Short mmCIF file of C-alpha atoms in Angstrom, two decimals:
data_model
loop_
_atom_site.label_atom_id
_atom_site.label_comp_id
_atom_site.label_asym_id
_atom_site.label_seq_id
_atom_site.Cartn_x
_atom_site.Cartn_y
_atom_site.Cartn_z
CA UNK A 1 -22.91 -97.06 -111.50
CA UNK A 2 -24.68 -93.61 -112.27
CA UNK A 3 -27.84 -95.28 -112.12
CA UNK A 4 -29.92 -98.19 -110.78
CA UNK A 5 -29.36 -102.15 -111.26
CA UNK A 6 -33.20 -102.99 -111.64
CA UNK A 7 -34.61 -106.04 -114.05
CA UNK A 8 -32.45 -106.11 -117.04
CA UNK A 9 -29.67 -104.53 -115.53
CA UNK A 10 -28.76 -107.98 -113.18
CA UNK A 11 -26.74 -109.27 -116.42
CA UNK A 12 -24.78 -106.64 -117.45
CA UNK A 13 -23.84 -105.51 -113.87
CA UNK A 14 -22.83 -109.22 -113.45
CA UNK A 15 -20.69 -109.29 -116.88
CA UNK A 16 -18.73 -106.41 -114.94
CA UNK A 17 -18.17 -107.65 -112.03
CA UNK A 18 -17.00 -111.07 -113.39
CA UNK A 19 -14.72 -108.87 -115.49
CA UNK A 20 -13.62 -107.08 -112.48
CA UNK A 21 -12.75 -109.48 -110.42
CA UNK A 22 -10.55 -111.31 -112.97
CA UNK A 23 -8.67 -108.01 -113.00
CA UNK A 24 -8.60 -107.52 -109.68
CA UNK A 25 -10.13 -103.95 -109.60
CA UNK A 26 -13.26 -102.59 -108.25
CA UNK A 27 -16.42 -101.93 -110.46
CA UNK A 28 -16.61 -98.53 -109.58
CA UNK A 29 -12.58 -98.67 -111.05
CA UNK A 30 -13.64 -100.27 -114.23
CA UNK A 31 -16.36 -97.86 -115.08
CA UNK A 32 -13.98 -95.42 -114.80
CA UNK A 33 -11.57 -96.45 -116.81
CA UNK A 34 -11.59 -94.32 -120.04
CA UNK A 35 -11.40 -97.20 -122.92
CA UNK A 36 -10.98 -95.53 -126.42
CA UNK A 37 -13.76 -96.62 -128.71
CA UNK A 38 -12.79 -94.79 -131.88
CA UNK A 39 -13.82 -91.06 -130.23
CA UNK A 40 -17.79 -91.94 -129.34
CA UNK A 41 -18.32 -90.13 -126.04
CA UNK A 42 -21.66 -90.82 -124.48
CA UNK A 43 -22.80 -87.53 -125.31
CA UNK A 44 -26.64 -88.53 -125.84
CA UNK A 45 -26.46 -89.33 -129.53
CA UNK A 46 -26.83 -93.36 -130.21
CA UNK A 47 -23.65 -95.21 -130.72
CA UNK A 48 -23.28 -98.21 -133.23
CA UNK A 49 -20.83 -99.66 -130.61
CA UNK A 50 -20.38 -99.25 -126.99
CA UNK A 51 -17.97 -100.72 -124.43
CA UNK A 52 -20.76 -102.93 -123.39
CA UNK A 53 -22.93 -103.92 -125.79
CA UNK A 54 -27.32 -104.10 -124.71
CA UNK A 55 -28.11 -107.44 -123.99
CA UNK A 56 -31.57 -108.70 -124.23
CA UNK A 57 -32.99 -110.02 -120.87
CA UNK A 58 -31.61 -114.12 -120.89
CA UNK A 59 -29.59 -113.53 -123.52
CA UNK A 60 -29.21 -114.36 -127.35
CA UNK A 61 -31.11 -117.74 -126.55
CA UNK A 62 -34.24 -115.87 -125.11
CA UNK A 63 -34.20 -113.31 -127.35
CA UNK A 64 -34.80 -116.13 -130.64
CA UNK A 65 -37.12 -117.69 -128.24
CA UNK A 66 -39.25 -113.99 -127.87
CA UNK A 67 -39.30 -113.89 -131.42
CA UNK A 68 -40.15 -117.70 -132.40
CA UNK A 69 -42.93 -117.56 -129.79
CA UNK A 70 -44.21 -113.79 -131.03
CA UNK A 71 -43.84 -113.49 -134.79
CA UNK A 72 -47.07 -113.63 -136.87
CA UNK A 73 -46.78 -114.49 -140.20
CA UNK A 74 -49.16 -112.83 -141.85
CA UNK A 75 -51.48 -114.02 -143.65
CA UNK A 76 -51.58 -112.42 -146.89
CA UNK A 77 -47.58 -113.42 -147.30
CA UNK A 78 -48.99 -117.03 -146.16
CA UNK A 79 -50.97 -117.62 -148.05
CA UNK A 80 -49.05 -116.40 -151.69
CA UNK A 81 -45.59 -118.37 -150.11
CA UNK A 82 -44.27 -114.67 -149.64
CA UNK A 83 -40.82 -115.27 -147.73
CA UNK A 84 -38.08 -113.13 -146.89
CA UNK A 85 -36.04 -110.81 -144.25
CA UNK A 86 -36.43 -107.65 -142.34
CA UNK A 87 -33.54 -106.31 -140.76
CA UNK A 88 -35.26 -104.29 -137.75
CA UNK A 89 -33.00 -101.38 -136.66
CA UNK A 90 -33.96 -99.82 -133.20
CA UNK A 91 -32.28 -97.76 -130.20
CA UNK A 92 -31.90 -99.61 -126.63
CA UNK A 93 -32.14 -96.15 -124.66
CA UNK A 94 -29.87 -95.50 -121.28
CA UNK A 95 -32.78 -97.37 -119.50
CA UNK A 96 -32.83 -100.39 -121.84
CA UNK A 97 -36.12 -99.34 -123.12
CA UNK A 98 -36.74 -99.99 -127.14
CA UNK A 99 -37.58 -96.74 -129.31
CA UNK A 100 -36.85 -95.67 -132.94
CA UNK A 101 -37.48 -98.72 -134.44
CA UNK A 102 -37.66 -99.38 -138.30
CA UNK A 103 -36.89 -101.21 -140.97
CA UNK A 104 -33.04 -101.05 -142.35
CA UNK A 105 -33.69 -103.35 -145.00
CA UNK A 106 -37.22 -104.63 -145.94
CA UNK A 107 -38.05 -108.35 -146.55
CA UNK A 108 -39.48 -107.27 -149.70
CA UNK A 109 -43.23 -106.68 -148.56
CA UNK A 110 -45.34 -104.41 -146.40
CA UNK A 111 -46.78 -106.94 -144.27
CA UNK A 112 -43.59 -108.93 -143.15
CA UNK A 113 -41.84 -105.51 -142.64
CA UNK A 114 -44.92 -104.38 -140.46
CA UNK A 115 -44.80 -107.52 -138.48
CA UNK A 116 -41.19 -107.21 -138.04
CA UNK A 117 -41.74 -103.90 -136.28
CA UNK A 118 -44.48 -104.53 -134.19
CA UNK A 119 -42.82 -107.75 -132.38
CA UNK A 120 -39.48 -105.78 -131.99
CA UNK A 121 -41.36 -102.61 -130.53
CA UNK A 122 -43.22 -105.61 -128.02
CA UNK A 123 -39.71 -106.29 -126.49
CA UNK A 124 -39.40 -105.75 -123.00
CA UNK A 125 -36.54 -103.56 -121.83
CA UNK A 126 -32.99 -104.55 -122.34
CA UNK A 127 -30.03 -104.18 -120.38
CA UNK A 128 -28.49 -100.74 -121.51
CA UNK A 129 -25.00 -100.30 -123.54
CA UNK A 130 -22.47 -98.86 -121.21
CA UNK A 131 -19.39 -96.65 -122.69
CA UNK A 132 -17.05 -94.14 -119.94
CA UNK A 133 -19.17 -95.35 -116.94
CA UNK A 134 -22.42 -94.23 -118.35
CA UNK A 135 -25.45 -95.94 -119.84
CA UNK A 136 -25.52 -94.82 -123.18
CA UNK A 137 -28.03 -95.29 -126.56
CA UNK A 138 -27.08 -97.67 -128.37
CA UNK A 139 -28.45 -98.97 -132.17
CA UNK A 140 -29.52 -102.40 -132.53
CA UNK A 141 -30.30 -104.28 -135.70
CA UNK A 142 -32.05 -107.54 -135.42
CA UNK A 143 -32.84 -110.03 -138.64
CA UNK A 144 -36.33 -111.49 -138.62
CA UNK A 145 -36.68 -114.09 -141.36
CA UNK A 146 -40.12 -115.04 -142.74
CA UNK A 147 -40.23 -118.84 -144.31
CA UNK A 148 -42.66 -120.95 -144.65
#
């Protein structure tokens, strides 16, 4: 790959391999294998979809776990039974770091929106899209839901 395997990087490099090996080719083959994905190029811009999608460190399992074990309901929202859903839309970067992030669609109120954002931006970094062989930005979008 163009760049390093370090922390997040173990899961997606191992996705490819696996992948690899059951098609009896080399990685260095299968990332450069030019696999249409409706004309994105990795040209810098963020991608809705990429050949390999970011994958948060552990997986779908850890990543409800980060957000069960970091969301703060606030208390205002608490304590008048405000409820609802944020969808939190953010860019994993070519080193699986988390920028850009807002709110796609609010949960209705300031204060669950705001909390939405701040546990999302408290992510650690993710294992990076890949699309052509390259690490490439890639746009997220992550539901939070507020209940009480």
């Amino acid at each position: 790959m163009k760049q390093s395997h370090e922390g997040g990087y173990s899961r997606a490099t191992a996705a490819l391999t696996d992948f690899a090996k059951r098609y009896n080719m080399t990685l260095d083959k299968l990332l450069e294998m030019n696999i249409p994905r409706g004309g994105q190029k990795p040209t810098g811009e963020a991608i809705e979809v990429a050949w390999l999608m970011p994958q948060y460190p552990g997986g779908v399992q850890a990543l409800m776990a980060f957000l069960r074990n970091n969301v703060k309901y606030p208390a205002i929202c608490e304590e008048h039974n405000i409820t609802g859903r944020s969808i939190v839309k953010f860019i994993v970067e070519k080193d699986g770091s988390i920028t850009n992030v807002d709110i796609d669609k609010s949960a209705g109120h300031a204060a669950l929106d705001n909390e939405a954002k701040r546990v999302i931006s408290k992510m650690p970094k993710w294992a990076p899209g890949i699309a052509d062989g390259h690490y490439v930005r890639v746009i997220y979008r992550v539901p939070i839901i507020f209940s009480l």
